[in-house]
Short mmCIF file of C-alpha atoms in Angstrom, two decimals:
data_model
loop_
_atom_site.label_atom_id
_atom_site.label_comp_id
_atom_site.label_asym_id
_atom_site.label_seq_id
_atom_site.Cartn_x
_atom_site.Cartn_y
_atom_site.Cartn_z
CA MET A 1 0.00 0.00 0.00
CA LYS A 2 1.36 3.40 -0.98
CA ARG A 3 1.89 6.20 1.50
CA ALA A 4 -0.94 8.30 0.07
CA ASP A 5 -3.31 5.34 0.40
CA VAL A 6 -2.25 4.85 4.03
CA ARG A 7 -2.90 8.53 4.75
CA GLU A 8 -6.33 8.40 3.19
CA LEU A 9 -7.36 5.20 4.94
CA ALA A 10 -6.01 6.26 8.35
CA GLY A 11 -7.61 9.68 8.03
CA SER A 12 -11.01 8.24 7.07
CA VAL A 13 -11.02 5.65 9.85
CA GLY A 14 -9.80 8.17 12.41
CA LEU A 15 -12.41 10.77 11.40
CA GLY A 16 -15.19 8.20 11.62
CA ALA A 17 -14.03 7.04 15.06
CA TRP A 18 -13.73 10.61 16.38
CA THR A 19 -17.22 11.42 15.11
CA ALA A 20 -18.72 8.38 16.83
CA PHE A 21 -16.75 9.16 20.00
CA GLY A 22 -18.03 12.73 19.99
CA VAL A 23 -21.64 11.57 19.67
CA LEU A 24 -21.21 9.04 22.49
CA THR A 25 -19.55 11.66 24.69
CA MET A 26 -22.46 14.05 24.18
CA LEU A 27 -24.90 11.30 25.17
CA VAL A 28 -22.90 10.52 28.30
CA ILE A 29 -22.67 14.18 29.31
CA GLY A 30 -26.26 15.04 28.41
CA ASP A 31 -27.97 12.18 30.21
CA GLY A 32 -25.73 11.84 33.23
CA LYS A 33 -27.10 8.35 33.84
CA PRO A 34 -26.16 4.88 32.57
CA LEU A 35 -27.09 4.53 28.92
CA TYR A 36 -29.14 1.78 27.32
CA GLY A 37 -27.73 -1.64 28.15
CA ASP A 38 -25.24 -0.41 30.75
CA GLU A 39 -27.20 -1.53 33.80
CA ASP A 40 -28.31 -4.81 32.19
CA LEU A 41 -24.73 -5.86 31.43
CA LEU A 42 -23.59 -4.85 34.90
CA SER A 43 -26.41 -6.87 36.48
CA TRP A 44 -25.43 -9.88 34.36
CA SER A 45 -21.84 -9.56 35.57
CA VAL A 46 -22.96 -9.45 39.19
CA ALA A 47 -25.08 -12.57 38.70
CA HIS A 48 -22.30 -14.55 36.95
CA ARG A 49 -19.19 -14.25 39.09
CA PRO A 50 -17.52 -17.62 39.77
CA ASN A 51 -14.16 -17.29 41.50
CA VAL A 52 -12.19 -18.82 38.62
CA ALA A 53 -13.71 -16.45 36.06
CA GLU A 54 -13.06 -13.45 38.27
CA ALA A 55 -9.44 -14.49 38.80
CA LEU A 56 -8.91 -14.89 35.06
CA ALA A 57 -10.54 -11.53 34.42
CA ARG A 58 -8.31 -9.81 36.98
CA GLY A 59 -5.23 -11.39 35.43
CA LEU A 60 -6.23 -10.30 31.93
CA THR A 61 -7.23 -6.80 32.97
CA ALA A 62 -3.80 -6.33 34.60
CA THR A 63 -2.16 -6.58 31.16
CA GLY A 64 -3.92 -3.37 30.12
CA THR A 65 -1.99 -1.09 32.45
CA GLY A 66 1.48 -0.48 33.85
CA ALA A 67 4.67 -1.51 32.07
CA ILE A 68 3.20 -4.27 29.89
CA PRO A 69 1.52 -2.01 27.29
CA TYR A 70 4.67 0.11 26.97
CA ALA A 71 6.85 -2.97 26.51
CA LEU A 72 4.47 -4.22 23.81
CA ALA A 73 4.41 -0.80 22.13
CA ALA A 74 8.21 -0.81 21.98
CA LEU A 75 8.04 -4.34 20.58
CA ALA A 76 5.70 -3.09 17.87
CA GLY A 77 8.30 -0.55 16.81
CA ILE A 78 11.03 -3.18 16.78
CA ILE A 79 8.88 -5.42 14.59
CA ALA A 80 8.01 -2.60 12.20
CA GLY A 81 11.58 -1.44 11.60
CA ARG A 82 13.77 -3.21 9.07
CA THR A 83 17.12 -1.76 10.17
CA LEU A 84 18.49 -0.99 13.63
CA ARG A 85 18.00 2.75 13.12
CA ARG A 86 14.45 2.32 11.89
CA ARG A 87 13.62 0.04 14.80
CA ALA A 88 14.84 2.61 17.32
CA ILE A 89 12.86 5.40 15.66
CA ALA A 90 9.72 3.29 15.27
CA ALA A 91 9.88 2.11 18.91
CA ALA A 92 10.21 5.72 20.09
CA LEU A 93 7.27 6.80 17.94
CA CYS A 94 5.10 3.96 19.24
CA LEU A 95 5.90 4.90 22.84
CA ILE A 96 5.10 8.55 22.12
CA CYS A 97 1.81 7.54 20.49
CA LEU A 98 0.81 5.47 23.51
CA GLY A 99 1.95 8.00 26.12
CA ALA A 100 0.36 10.99 24.40
CA GLY A 101 -2.84 9.02 23.86
CA GLN A 102 -3.04 8.23 27.56
CA ALA A 103 -2.49 11.90 28.43
CA ALA A 104 -5.24 13.00 26.05
CA ARG A 105 -7.58 10.37 27.47
CA TYR A 106 -6.94 11.64 31.00
CA GLY A 107 -7.97 15.10 29.84
CA VAL A 108 -11.21 13.86 28.33
CA MET A 109 -11.95 11.76 31.43
CA ALA A 110 -11.53 14.80 33.69
CA LEU A 111 -13.78 16.96 31.48
CA VAL A 112 -16.59 14.39 31.25
CA ALA A 113 -16.31 13.35 34.94
CA ARG A 114 -18.64 10.36 34.65
CA PRO A 115 -19.09 8.38 37.91
CA ARG A 116 -18.27 4.69 37.99
CA PRO A 117 -20.76 1.97 38.95
CA ASP A 118 -21.52 1.45 42.64
CA GLN A 119 -18.30 0.50 44.43
CA THR A 120 -20.00 -2.24 46.44
CA ASP A 121 -20.08 -4.43 43.30
CA TRP A 122 -16.42 -3.93 42.30
CA ALA A 123 -14.28 -7.04 41.94
CA THR A 124 -10.99 -5.17 41.53
CA HIS A 125 -9.39 -1.85 42.41
CA ALA A 126 -10.14 1.20 40.25
CA SER A 127 -9.59 4.94 40.50
CA GLY A 128 -10.57 8.10 38.67
CA TRP A 129 -13.59 8.81 36.53
CA ALA A 130 -15.23 6.28 34.27
CA PHE A 131 -15.40 7.60 30.68
CA PRO A 132 -13.54 6.57 28.59
CA SER A 133 -12.11 3.44 30.20
CA GLY A 134 -8.36 3.76 30.74
CA HIS A 135 -7.51 0.06 30.58
CA THR A 136 -9.62 -0.29 27.44
CA THR A 137 -7.99 2.67 25.71
CA THR A 138 -4.46 1.58 26.62
CA ALA A 139 -4.96 -2.03 25.54
CA ALA A 140 -6.68 -1.02 22.29
CA LEU A 141 -3.90 1.45 21.43
CA THR A 142 -1.25 -1.17 22.14
CA ALA A 143 -3.07 -3.83 20.14
CA GLY A 144 -3.49 -1.41 17.24
CA LEU A 145 0.23 -0.61 17.18
CA LEU A 146 1.08 -4.32 17.18
CA VAL A 147 -1.41 -5.07 14.39
CA ILE A 148 0.01 -2.25 12.25
CA ALA A 149 3.54 -3.55 12.85
CA VAL A 150 2.51 -7.09 11.89
CA TYR A 151 0.90 -5.92 8.67
CA VAL A 152 3.95 -3.82 7.79
CA ARG A 153 6.45 -6.64 8.19
CA ALA A 154 4.78 -10.07 8.17
CA PRO A 155 4.23 -11.30 4.59
CA HIS A 156 2.50 -14.56 5.59
CA GLY A 157 0.17 -15.58 8.40
CA ARG A 158 -0.42 -12.03 9.55
CA THR A 159 -4.24 -12.21 9.62
CA PRO A 160 -4.49 -14.93 12.32
CA LEU A 161 -1.84 -13.17 14.41
CA ALA A 162 -3.61 -9.84 14.02
CA LEU A 163 -6.89 -11.45 15.12
CA VAL A 164 -5.25 -12.85 18.26
CA ILE A 165 -3.79 -9.44 19.11
CA GLY A 166 -7.12 -7.73 18.43
CA CYS A 167 -8.98 -10.21 20.63
CA TRP A 168 -6.59 -9.48 23.48
CA GLY A 169 -7.20 -5.74 23.14
CA ALA A 170 -10.97 -6.23 23.08
CA LEU A 171 -11.05 -8.69 25.99
CA VAL A 172 -9.16 -6.34 28.28
CA GLY A 173 -11.95 -3.84 27.78
CA LEU A 174 -14.68 -6.41 28.41
CA THR A 175 -13.05 -7.45 31.69
CA ARG A 176 -13.65 -3.93 32.98
CA VAL A 177 -17.38 -4.48 32.67
CA TYR A 178 -17.19 -8.02 34.05
CA LEU A 179 -15.28 -6.75 37.09
CA ARG A 180 -17.98 -4.09 37.52
CA VAL A 181 -15.67 -1.06 37.55
CA HIS A 182 -16.95 0.39 34.25
CA TRP A 183 -20.14 0.76 32.29
CA PHE A 184 -20.13 -0.87 28.86
CA THR A 185 -20.36 2.53 27.17
CA ASP A 186 -17.12 3.49 28.96
CA VAL A 187 -15.49 0.55 27.17
CA VAL A 188 -17.02 1.50 23.81
CA GLY A 189 -15.73 5.03 24.36
CA GLY A 190 -12.25 3.65 25.01
CA TRP A 191 -12.31 1.62 21.80
CA LEU A 192 -13.46 4.60 19.74
CA PHE A 193 -10.92 6.95 21.33
CA ALA A 194 -8.10 4.49 20.66
CA LEU A 195 -9.16 3.99 17.04
CA GLY A 196 -9.39 7.72 16.45
CA TRP A 197 -6.00 8.36 18.08
CA LEU A 198 -4.35 5.58 16.07
CA GLY A 199 -5.83 7.00 12.87
CA LEU A 200 -4.44 10.44 13.75
CA CYS A 201 -0.97 9.08 14.59
CA LEU A 202 -0.78 6.84 11.53
CA CYS A 203 -1.93 9.66 9.26
CA ALA A 204 0.77 11.93 10.70
CA ALA A 205 3.39 9.20 10.30
CA ALA A 206 2.39 8.58 6.69
CA TRP A 207 2.64 12.31 6.04
CA ARG A 208 6.09 12.87 7.56
CA LEU A 209 8.04 9.62 7.49
CA PRO A 210 9.87 8.21 4.46
CA GLU A 211 8.07 5.73 2.23
CA GLY A 212 9.97 2.74 3.64
CA PHE A 213 8.68 3.31 7.17
CA ILE A 214 5.09 3.02 5.99
CA THR A 215 5.33 0.33 3.35
CA GLY A 216 8.01 -1.76 5.08
CA THR A 217 10.25 -1.72 2.00
CA PRO A 218 14.03 -1.50 2.34
CA ASP A 219 16.03 1.51 1.22
CA THR A 220 17.11 1.03 -2.38
CA ASP A 221 20.25 2.37 -3.92
CA HIS A 222 20.10 3.80 -7.41
CA LYS A 223 22.23 1.60 -9.59
CA PRO A 224 22.79 2.05 -13.33
CA THR A 225 20.50 -0.14 -15.36
CA GLU A 226 21.51 -2.13 -18.35
CA ASP A 227 19.99 0.44 -20.69
CA HIS A 228 22.19 3.18 -19.19
CA ALA A 229 25.40 1.15 -18.79
CA PRO A 230 28.47 2.78 -20.36
CA GLN A 231 29.45 1.46 -23.75
CA ASN A 232 32.69 -0.42 -24.29
CA PRO A 233 35.17 2.27 -25.25
CA GLY A 234 37.14 -0.28 -27.22
CA ARG A 235 34.26 -0.74 -29.64
CA ARG A 236 33.43 2.95 -29.93
CA GLY A 237 34.00 4.31 -33.38
CA ARG A 238 34.60 0.94 -35.02
CA SER A 239 32.72 0.27 -38.14
CA ARG A 240 31.19 -3.08 -38.82
CA PRO A 241 32.68 -5.07 -41.64
CA ALA A 242 30.67 -4.95 -44.81
#
C-alpha cells in the first residue's frame, strides 16, 4: 500500500471514530445516567461471578496497564523497523503515540467526569472517573500498534496473528465491565478513542516519514540499469565489416 493510500485510509477511519466518539460523549454528558444496556450488562456480571472467572478476568485486565503495554508498544516498533536505526525510531514513535494518547484520554476523562458503577459491586481496584475506560484505551492502542507492525512486516500468516492481538485488546476492555468497575459505554468510548487516536498518529506518520517506514520496504540504492550502462570504449568508433 502506498503512503498516500495509508494517509487516506487512516484519516477516514480516524475521522469516523472521532465522530462516533463525539456523539457518544455528548450522550454521556447530556444524560448523566447509565445509557441503554449499561445496567443490564452490569447486572449480568454481578449474577455470573464464579471465582475462577473473576481471577482470570483480573489477570487479563492487569495486562492493560502499567509496564506491559509500553513494553508491547516498543516491541511493535522493533517489529516494524527493518534496520536498527528504523527500529529505534519506530519504537520511540510507538511509545510517544501510547503515552500521548493516555495523556489525552486523561484530559477527556476529567472533562466528562462520569461516575463509575456502585463501588460495592467492584471485583478489583479502580480509581478516577469512568469515561472513557483507561484500561480499554491503553490495551486497544497497544493492540493497534502491534497489528500495524505485523501488517507492515509479516508477509505470511499475519491475519491470524492480528486477530489474536485484536482479541486481546478487546477482551481487556470487556473485563472492565465483568469486574464491575466500568459501564459498557465506557469501554465502547475507550475503543473509539483508541481507534481515532491511532488513525491520527498513523496519518501523521504517513505524512512525515519516508516511504519505507510506511510500506516496510528497504532503502534502495540507485544503480545504473543495463539500458544506461556505459558502452565499451574499445568498440566505440569501429565500423562493422561490410
